[in-house]
Every structure is written in C-alpha cells, then in structure tokens.
CSV table of C-alpha atoms in Angstrom, one decimal:
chain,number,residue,atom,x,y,z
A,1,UNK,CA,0.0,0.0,0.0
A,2,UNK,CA,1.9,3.2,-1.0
A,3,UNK,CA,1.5,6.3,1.2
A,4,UNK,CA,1.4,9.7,-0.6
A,5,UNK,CA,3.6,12.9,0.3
A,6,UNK,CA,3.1,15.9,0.3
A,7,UNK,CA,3.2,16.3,-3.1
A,8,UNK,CA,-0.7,15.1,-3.0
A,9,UNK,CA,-2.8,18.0,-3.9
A,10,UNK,CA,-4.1,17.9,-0.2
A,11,UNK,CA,-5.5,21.4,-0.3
A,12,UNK,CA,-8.2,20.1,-2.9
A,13,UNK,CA,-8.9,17.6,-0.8
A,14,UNK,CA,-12.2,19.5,1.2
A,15,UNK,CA,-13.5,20.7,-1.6
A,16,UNK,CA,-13.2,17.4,-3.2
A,17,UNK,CA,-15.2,15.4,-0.8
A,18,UNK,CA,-18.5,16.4,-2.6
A,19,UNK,CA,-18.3,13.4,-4.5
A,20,UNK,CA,-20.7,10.5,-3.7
A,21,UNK,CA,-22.0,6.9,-6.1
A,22,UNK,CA,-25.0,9.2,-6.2
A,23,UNK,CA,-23.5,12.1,-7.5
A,24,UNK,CA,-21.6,9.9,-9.6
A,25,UNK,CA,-25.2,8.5,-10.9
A,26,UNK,CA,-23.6,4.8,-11.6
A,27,UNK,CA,-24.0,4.1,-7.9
A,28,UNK,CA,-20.8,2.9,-7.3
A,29,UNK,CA,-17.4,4.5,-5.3
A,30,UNK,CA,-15.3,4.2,-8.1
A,31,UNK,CA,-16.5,6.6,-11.0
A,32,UNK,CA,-15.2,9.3,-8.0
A,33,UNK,CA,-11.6,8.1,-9.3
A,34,UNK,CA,-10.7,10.3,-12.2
A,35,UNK,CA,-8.2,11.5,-14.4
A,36,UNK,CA,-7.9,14.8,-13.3
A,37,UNK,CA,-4.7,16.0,-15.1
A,38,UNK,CA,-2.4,14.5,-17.6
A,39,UNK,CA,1.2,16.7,-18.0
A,40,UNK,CA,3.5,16.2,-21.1
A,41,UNK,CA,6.1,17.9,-20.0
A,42,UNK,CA,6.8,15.3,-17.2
A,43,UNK,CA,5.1,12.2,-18.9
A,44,UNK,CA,2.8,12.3,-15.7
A,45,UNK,CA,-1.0,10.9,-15.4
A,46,UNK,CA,-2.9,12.4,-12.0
A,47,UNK,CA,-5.8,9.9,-10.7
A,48,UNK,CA,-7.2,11.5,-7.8
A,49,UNK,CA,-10.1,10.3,-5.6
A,50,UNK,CA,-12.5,12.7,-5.0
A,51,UNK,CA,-14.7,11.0,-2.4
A,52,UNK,CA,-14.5,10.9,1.1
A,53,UNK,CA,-13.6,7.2,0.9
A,54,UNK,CA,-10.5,5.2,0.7
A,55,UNK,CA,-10.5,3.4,-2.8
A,56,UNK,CA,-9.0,-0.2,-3.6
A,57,UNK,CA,-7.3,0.1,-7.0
A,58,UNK,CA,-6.7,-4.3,-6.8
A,59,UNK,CA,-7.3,-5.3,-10.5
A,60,UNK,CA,-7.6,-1.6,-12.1
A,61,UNK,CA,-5.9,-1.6,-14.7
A,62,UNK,CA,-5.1,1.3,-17.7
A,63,UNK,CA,-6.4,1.2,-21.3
A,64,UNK,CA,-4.4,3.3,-24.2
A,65,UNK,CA,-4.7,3.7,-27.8
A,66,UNK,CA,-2.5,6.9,-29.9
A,67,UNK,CA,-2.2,6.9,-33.9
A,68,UNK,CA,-0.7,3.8,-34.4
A,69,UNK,CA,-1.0,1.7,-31.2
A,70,UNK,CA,-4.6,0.5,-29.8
A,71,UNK,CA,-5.7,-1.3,-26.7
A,72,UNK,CA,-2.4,-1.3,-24.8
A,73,UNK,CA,-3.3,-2.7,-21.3
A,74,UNK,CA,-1.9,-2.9,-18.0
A,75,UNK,CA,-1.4,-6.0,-16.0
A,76,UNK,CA,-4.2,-7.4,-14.4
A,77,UNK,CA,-2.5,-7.2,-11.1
A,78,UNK,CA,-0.5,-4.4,-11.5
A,79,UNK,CA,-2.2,-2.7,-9.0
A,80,UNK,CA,-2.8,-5.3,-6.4
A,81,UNK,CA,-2.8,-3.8,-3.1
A,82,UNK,CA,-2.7,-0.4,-4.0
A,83,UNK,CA,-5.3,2.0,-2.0
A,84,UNK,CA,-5.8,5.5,-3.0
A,85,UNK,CA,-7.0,7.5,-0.2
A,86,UNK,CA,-9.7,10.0,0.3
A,87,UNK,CA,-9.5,13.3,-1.6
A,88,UNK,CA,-5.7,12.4,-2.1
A,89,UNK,CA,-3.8,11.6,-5.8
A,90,UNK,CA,-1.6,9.1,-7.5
A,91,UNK,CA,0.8,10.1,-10.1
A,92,UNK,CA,1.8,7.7,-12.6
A,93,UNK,CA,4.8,8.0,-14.5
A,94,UNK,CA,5.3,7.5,-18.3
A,95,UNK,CA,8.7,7.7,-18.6
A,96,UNK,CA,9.3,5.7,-15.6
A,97,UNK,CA,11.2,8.2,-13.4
A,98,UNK,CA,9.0,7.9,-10.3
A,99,UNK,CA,11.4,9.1,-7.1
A,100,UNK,CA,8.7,9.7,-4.4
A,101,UNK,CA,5.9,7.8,-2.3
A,102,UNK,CA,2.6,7.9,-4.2
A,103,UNK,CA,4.0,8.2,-7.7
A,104,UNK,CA,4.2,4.7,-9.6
A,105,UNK,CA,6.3,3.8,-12.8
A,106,UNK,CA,3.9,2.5,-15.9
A,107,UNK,CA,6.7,0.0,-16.7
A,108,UNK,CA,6.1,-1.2,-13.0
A,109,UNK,CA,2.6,-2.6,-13.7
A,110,UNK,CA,3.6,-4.6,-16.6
A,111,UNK,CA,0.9,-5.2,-19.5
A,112,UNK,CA,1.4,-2.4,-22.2
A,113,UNK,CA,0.8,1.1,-22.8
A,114,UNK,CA,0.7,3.6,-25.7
A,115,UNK,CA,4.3,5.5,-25.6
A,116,UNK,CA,5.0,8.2,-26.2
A,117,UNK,CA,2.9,9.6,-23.9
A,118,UNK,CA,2.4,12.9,-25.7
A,119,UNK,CA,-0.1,15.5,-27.1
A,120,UNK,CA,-1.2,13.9,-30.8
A,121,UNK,CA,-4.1,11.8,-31.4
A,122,UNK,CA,-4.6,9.5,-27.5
A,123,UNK,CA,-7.7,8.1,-26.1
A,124,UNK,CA,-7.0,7.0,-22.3
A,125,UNK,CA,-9.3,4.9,-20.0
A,126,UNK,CA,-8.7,3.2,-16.4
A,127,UNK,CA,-11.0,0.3,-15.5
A,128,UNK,CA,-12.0,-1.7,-12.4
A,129,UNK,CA,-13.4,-5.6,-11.5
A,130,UNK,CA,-16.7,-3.8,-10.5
A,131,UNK,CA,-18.7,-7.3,-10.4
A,132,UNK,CA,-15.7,-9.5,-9.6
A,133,UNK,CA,-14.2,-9.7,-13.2
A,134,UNK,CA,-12.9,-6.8,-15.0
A,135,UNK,CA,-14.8,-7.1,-19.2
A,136,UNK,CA,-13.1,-3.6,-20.8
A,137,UNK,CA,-16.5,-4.6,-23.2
A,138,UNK,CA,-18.5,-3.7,-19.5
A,139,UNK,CA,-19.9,0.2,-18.8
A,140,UNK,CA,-20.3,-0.5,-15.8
A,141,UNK,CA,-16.4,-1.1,-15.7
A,142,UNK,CA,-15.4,1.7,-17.3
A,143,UNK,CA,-14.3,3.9,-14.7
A,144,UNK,CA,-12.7,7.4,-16.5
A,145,UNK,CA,-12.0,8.2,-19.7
A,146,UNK,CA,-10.4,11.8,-21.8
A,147,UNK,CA,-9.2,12.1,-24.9
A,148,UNK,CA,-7.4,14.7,-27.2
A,149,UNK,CA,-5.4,15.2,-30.8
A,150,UNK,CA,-4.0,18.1,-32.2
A,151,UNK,CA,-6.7,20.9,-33.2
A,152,UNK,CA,-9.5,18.3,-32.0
A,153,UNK,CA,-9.7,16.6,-35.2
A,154,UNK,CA,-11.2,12.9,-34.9
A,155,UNK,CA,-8.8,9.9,-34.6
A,156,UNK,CA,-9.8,6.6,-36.2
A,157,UNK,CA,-7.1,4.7,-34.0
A,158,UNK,CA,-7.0,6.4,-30.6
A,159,UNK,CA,-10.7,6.3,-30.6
A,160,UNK,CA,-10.8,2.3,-30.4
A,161,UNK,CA,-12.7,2.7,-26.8
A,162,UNK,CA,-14.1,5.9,-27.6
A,163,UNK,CA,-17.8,4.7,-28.6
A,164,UNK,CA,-17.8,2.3,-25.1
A,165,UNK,CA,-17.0,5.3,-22.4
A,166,UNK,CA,-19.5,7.0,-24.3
A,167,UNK,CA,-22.0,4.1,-23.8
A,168,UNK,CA,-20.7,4.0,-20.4
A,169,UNK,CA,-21.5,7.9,-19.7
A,170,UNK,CA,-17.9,9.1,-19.5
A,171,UNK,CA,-17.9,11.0,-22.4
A,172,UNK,CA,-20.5,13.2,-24.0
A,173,UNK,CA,-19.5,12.0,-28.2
A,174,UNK,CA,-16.9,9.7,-29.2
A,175,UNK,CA,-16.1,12.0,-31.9
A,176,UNK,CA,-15.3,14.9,-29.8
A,177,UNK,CA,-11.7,15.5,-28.8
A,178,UNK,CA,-10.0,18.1,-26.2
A,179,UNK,CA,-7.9,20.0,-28.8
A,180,UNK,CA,-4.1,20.1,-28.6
A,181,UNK,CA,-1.2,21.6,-30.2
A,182,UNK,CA,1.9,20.2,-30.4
A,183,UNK,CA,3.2,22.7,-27.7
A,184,UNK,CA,0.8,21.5,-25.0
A,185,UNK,CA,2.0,21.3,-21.4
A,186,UNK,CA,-1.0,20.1,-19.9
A,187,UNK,CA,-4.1,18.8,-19.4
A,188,UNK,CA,-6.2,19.8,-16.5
A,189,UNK,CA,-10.3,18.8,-16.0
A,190,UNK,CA,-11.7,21.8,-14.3
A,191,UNK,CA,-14.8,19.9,-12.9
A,192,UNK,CA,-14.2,17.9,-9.7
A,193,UNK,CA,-17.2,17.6,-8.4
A,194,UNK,CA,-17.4,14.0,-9.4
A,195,UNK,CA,-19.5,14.4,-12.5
A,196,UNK,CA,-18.8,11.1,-13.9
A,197,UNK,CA,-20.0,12.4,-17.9
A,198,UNK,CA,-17.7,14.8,-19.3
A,199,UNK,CA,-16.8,16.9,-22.3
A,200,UNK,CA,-13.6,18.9,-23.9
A,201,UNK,CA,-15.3,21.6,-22.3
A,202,UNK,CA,-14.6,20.2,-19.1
A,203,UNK,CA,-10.9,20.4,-19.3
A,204,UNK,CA,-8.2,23.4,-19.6
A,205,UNK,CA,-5.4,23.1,-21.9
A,206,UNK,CA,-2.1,24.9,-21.0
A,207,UNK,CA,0.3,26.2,-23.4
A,208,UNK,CA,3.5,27.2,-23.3
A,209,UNK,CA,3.7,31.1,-21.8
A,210,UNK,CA,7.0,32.7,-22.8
A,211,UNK,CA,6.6,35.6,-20.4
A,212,UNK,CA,5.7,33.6,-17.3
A,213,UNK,CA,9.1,33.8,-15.8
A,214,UNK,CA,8.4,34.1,-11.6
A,215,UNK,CA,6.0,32.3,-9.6
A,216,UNK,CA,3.0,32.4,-9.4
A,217,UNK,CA,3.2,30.0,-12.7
A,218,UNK,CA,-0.1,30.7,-14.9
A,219,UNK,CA,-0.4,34.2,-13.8
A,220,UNK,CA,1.5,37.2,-15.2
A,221,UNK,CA,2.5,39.9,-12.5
A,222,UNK,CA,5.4,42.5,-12.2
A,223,UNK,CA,7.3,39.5,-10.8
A,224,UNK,CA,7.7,38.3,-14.8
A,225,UNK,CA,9.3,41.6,-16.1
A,226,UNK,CA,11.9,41.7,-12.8
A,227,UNK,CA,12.5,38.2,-13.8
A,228,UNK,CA,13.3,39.0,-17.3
A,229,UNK,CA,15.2,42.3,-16.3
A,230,UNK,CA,17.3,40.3,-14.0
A,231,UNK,CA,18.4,38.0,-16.7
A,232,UNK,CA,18.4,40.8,-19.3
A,233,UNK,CA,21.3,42.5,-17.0
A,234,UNK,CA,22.9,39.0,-16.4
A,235,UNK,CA,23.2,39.0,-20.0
A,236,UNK,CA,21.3,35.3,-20.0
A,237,UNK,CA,20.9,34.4,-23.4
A,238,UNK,CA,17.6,33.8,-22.7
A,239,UNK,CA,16.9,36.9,-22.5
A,240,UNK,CA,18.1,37.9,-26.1
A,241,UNK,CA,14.9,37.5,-27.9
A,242,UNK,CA,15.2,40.0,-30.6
A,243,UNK,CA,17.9,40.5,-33.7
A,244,UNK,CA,20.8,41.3,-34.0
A,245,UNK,CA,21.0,37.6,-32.4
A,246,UNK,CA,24.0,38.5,-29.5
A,247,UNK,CA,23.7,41.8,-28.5
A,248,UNK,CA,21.5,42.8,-25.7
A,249,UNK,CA,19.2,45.8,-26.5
A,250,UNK,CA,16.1,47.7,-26.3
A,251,UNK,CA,14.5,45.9,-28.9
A,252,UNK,CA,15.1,42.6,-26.5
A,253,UNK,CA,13.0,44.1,-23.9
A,254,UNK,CA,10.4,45.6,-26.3
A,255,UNK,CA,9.9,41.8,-27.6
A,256,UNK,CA,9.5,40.7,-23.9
A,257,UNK,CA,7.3,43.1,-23.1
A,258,UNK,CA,5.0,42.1,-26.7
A,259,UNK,CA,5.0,38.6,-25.0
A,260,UNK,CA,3.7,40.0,-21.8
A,261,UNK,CA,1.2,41.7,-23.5
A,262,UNK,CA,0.2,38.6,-25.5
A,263,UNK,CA,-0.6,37.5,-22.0
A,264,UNK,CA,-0.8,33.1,-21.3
C-alpha cells in the first residue's frame, strides 16, 4: 500500500469530498476516481479520488490507444494492493522516473501502454473488477476516460474505446476531442465535483507562456518583467529575444514586453 507525500494535492482535498456513487449517478465509489490531469512535459498521469472514501485500485488496470498503437493494457494485477486515499492523488509515471511515495512507474505494472505519452491523437481509459471480473466490453467497468489530438480533429485509431465510455456515460461524443497543439504542457479537468460524464469543455489546456518567468506560474505579474530584467542585465541568453542575435538591446525588452502583453 503506497502512502502519498506531500506532493498530494491535499489542499483540494475538502473541496473534493463532494463526490458520492450518487453524485456519480452509476451508484458505485469508483467513477469518483478520475483522471484529473495529464502533463506532457513530465510524462505524468494524476488519478485522484474525490470522495471521502479510501478506494482499492486491486485489479484496475489502464487502457491506451494513440495513432498507431490500440488497446495497450496494463497487468491485471498491477495494482494489487494499491489504495488510494480519500481526496488524495496518485501520479503515474510515463517515462518511468518515479522518485517519491505515491508516484508509480507504468513500466512497474507490466501489461502495455501507448508510448509516447504525448499531445497527438490518444484516447485513455482506467478500469476496475466492479462485479468480480474486470470485461473492458462492460460500462459499468469503465471507470474514467479523456481524450485529445492536435486541433481536436477525430482519430480513427485512438478512438478504439471511444464509442464504449460514451456508452458507459464518460464521455458526452466519441467523436469529440479536447484540442491540442503540439506545444501543450498540460491537461487539466476543471470539474471535480465528481460528475462522472464529461466533455472537452470540461478540461483546460495549457500552453507554453514565454513571459511567465516568476511564480506564481499561470499568472503574469510584475514579478515576470523583474525576472526578465534580471536575466536581461545577467546578460542570460535567454533573455536575447530579438535580432541582432548576440547583442542585448532595447528591442530585446520591447519583444519581452509584446509577450507580456500577448498575456498566457
């Protein structure tokens, strides 16, 4: 049983606890599991529990599909013992770098999955033994499902499971997609209130933002131009976004500050 650290987005967790089988509507614990973010940048998957519940994840097990790759599965029992607790997240990790408790390689769970884990065509689905034995043919063990491809357009291969989490109420139409580029970051589903039938619209896409330089990240302040200034003066090449390529000038800063303006 892995315990999670502090990483776990713990502050969510109150706000989280909203979630019930009833407001579910499938009348089971489990569609409170989701897939609540999925990063590129770090190959990382977030499943959070959003009930007030303690969840077994024994037999769960991943389903993935991209362009040219369909039904990759985990093991059966690759998460055997595994409990994911109450308004608390797992992160699982694509490229198999996973240092701390509560993070979990995907080589570790054995079976298959769709690499690379990136921001083209994919279609990704977790399922559970919700009557004893897991069918990935079953709604009722279907459990989460997103998907996404670059500008949204429809994807004959990473939809293989599309039309079964819509039949399972997961997703609204198999033939809509949360549109990408082939910058995105991130994935992030804005609704956790445990609606278990979601949407593109459900989910915020984050792209790259040049001029977000200083924490807070996602939010441009005055913070972001000291930042910039401070490399500008460090002579960071990093700061030399303008021509002539190798001279730090005004016209450096003016091209900063047309980033800033372009806002995130």
């Amino acid at each position: 049983m892995l315990n999670l650290s502090s990483r776990v987005l713990s502050a969510c967790a109150l706000a989280t606890f909203a979630c019930s089988p009833a407001a579910a509507g499938v009348g089971v614990l489990e569609r409170c599991v989701q897939i609540t973010s999925v990063d590129f940048t770090t190959g990382v998957i977030e499943l959070r529990n959003l009930a007030a519940t303690d969840v077994d994840l024994s037999g769960w097990r991943w389903c993935s599909h991209d362009e040219d790759q369909v039904r990759r599965y985990t093991a059966p029992g690759g998460l055997n013992g595994v409990t994911i607790p109450a308004g608390q997240s797992l992160f699982f990790h694509t490229l198999n770098d996973a240092a701390l408790p509560g993070e979990i390689n995907i080589s570790g769970l054995n079976g298959s999955f769709a690499l690379p884990f990136d921001s083209g065509a994919y279609g990704l689905g977790i399922f559970a033994p919700i009557n004893g034995g897991l069918s990935f043919g079953s709604p009722e063990d279907y459990i989460d499902h997103l998907q996404w491809s670059i500008d949204g357009i429809d994807n004959t291969s990473a939809d293989d499971r599309s039309d079964e989490a819509e039949n399972a109420g997961l997703w609204t139409d198999q033939g809509l997609w949360i549109s990408t580029t082939a910058e995105t970051e991130r994935i992030e589903l804005t609704d956790l209130a445990g609606t278990e039938l979601h949407s593109p619209a459900a989910y915020t896409v984050v792209e790259p933002c040049p001029a977000d330089l200083a924490a807070p990240i996602g939010s441009l302040d005055f913070f972001d131009v000291l930042a910039y200034l401070a490399q500008f003066d460090a002579q960071d090449p990093a700061a030399d976004l303008a021509a002539p390529i190798g001279s730090f000038d005004f016209f450096d800063v003016l091209e900063y500050l047309a980033q800033f303006d372009a806002g995130c």
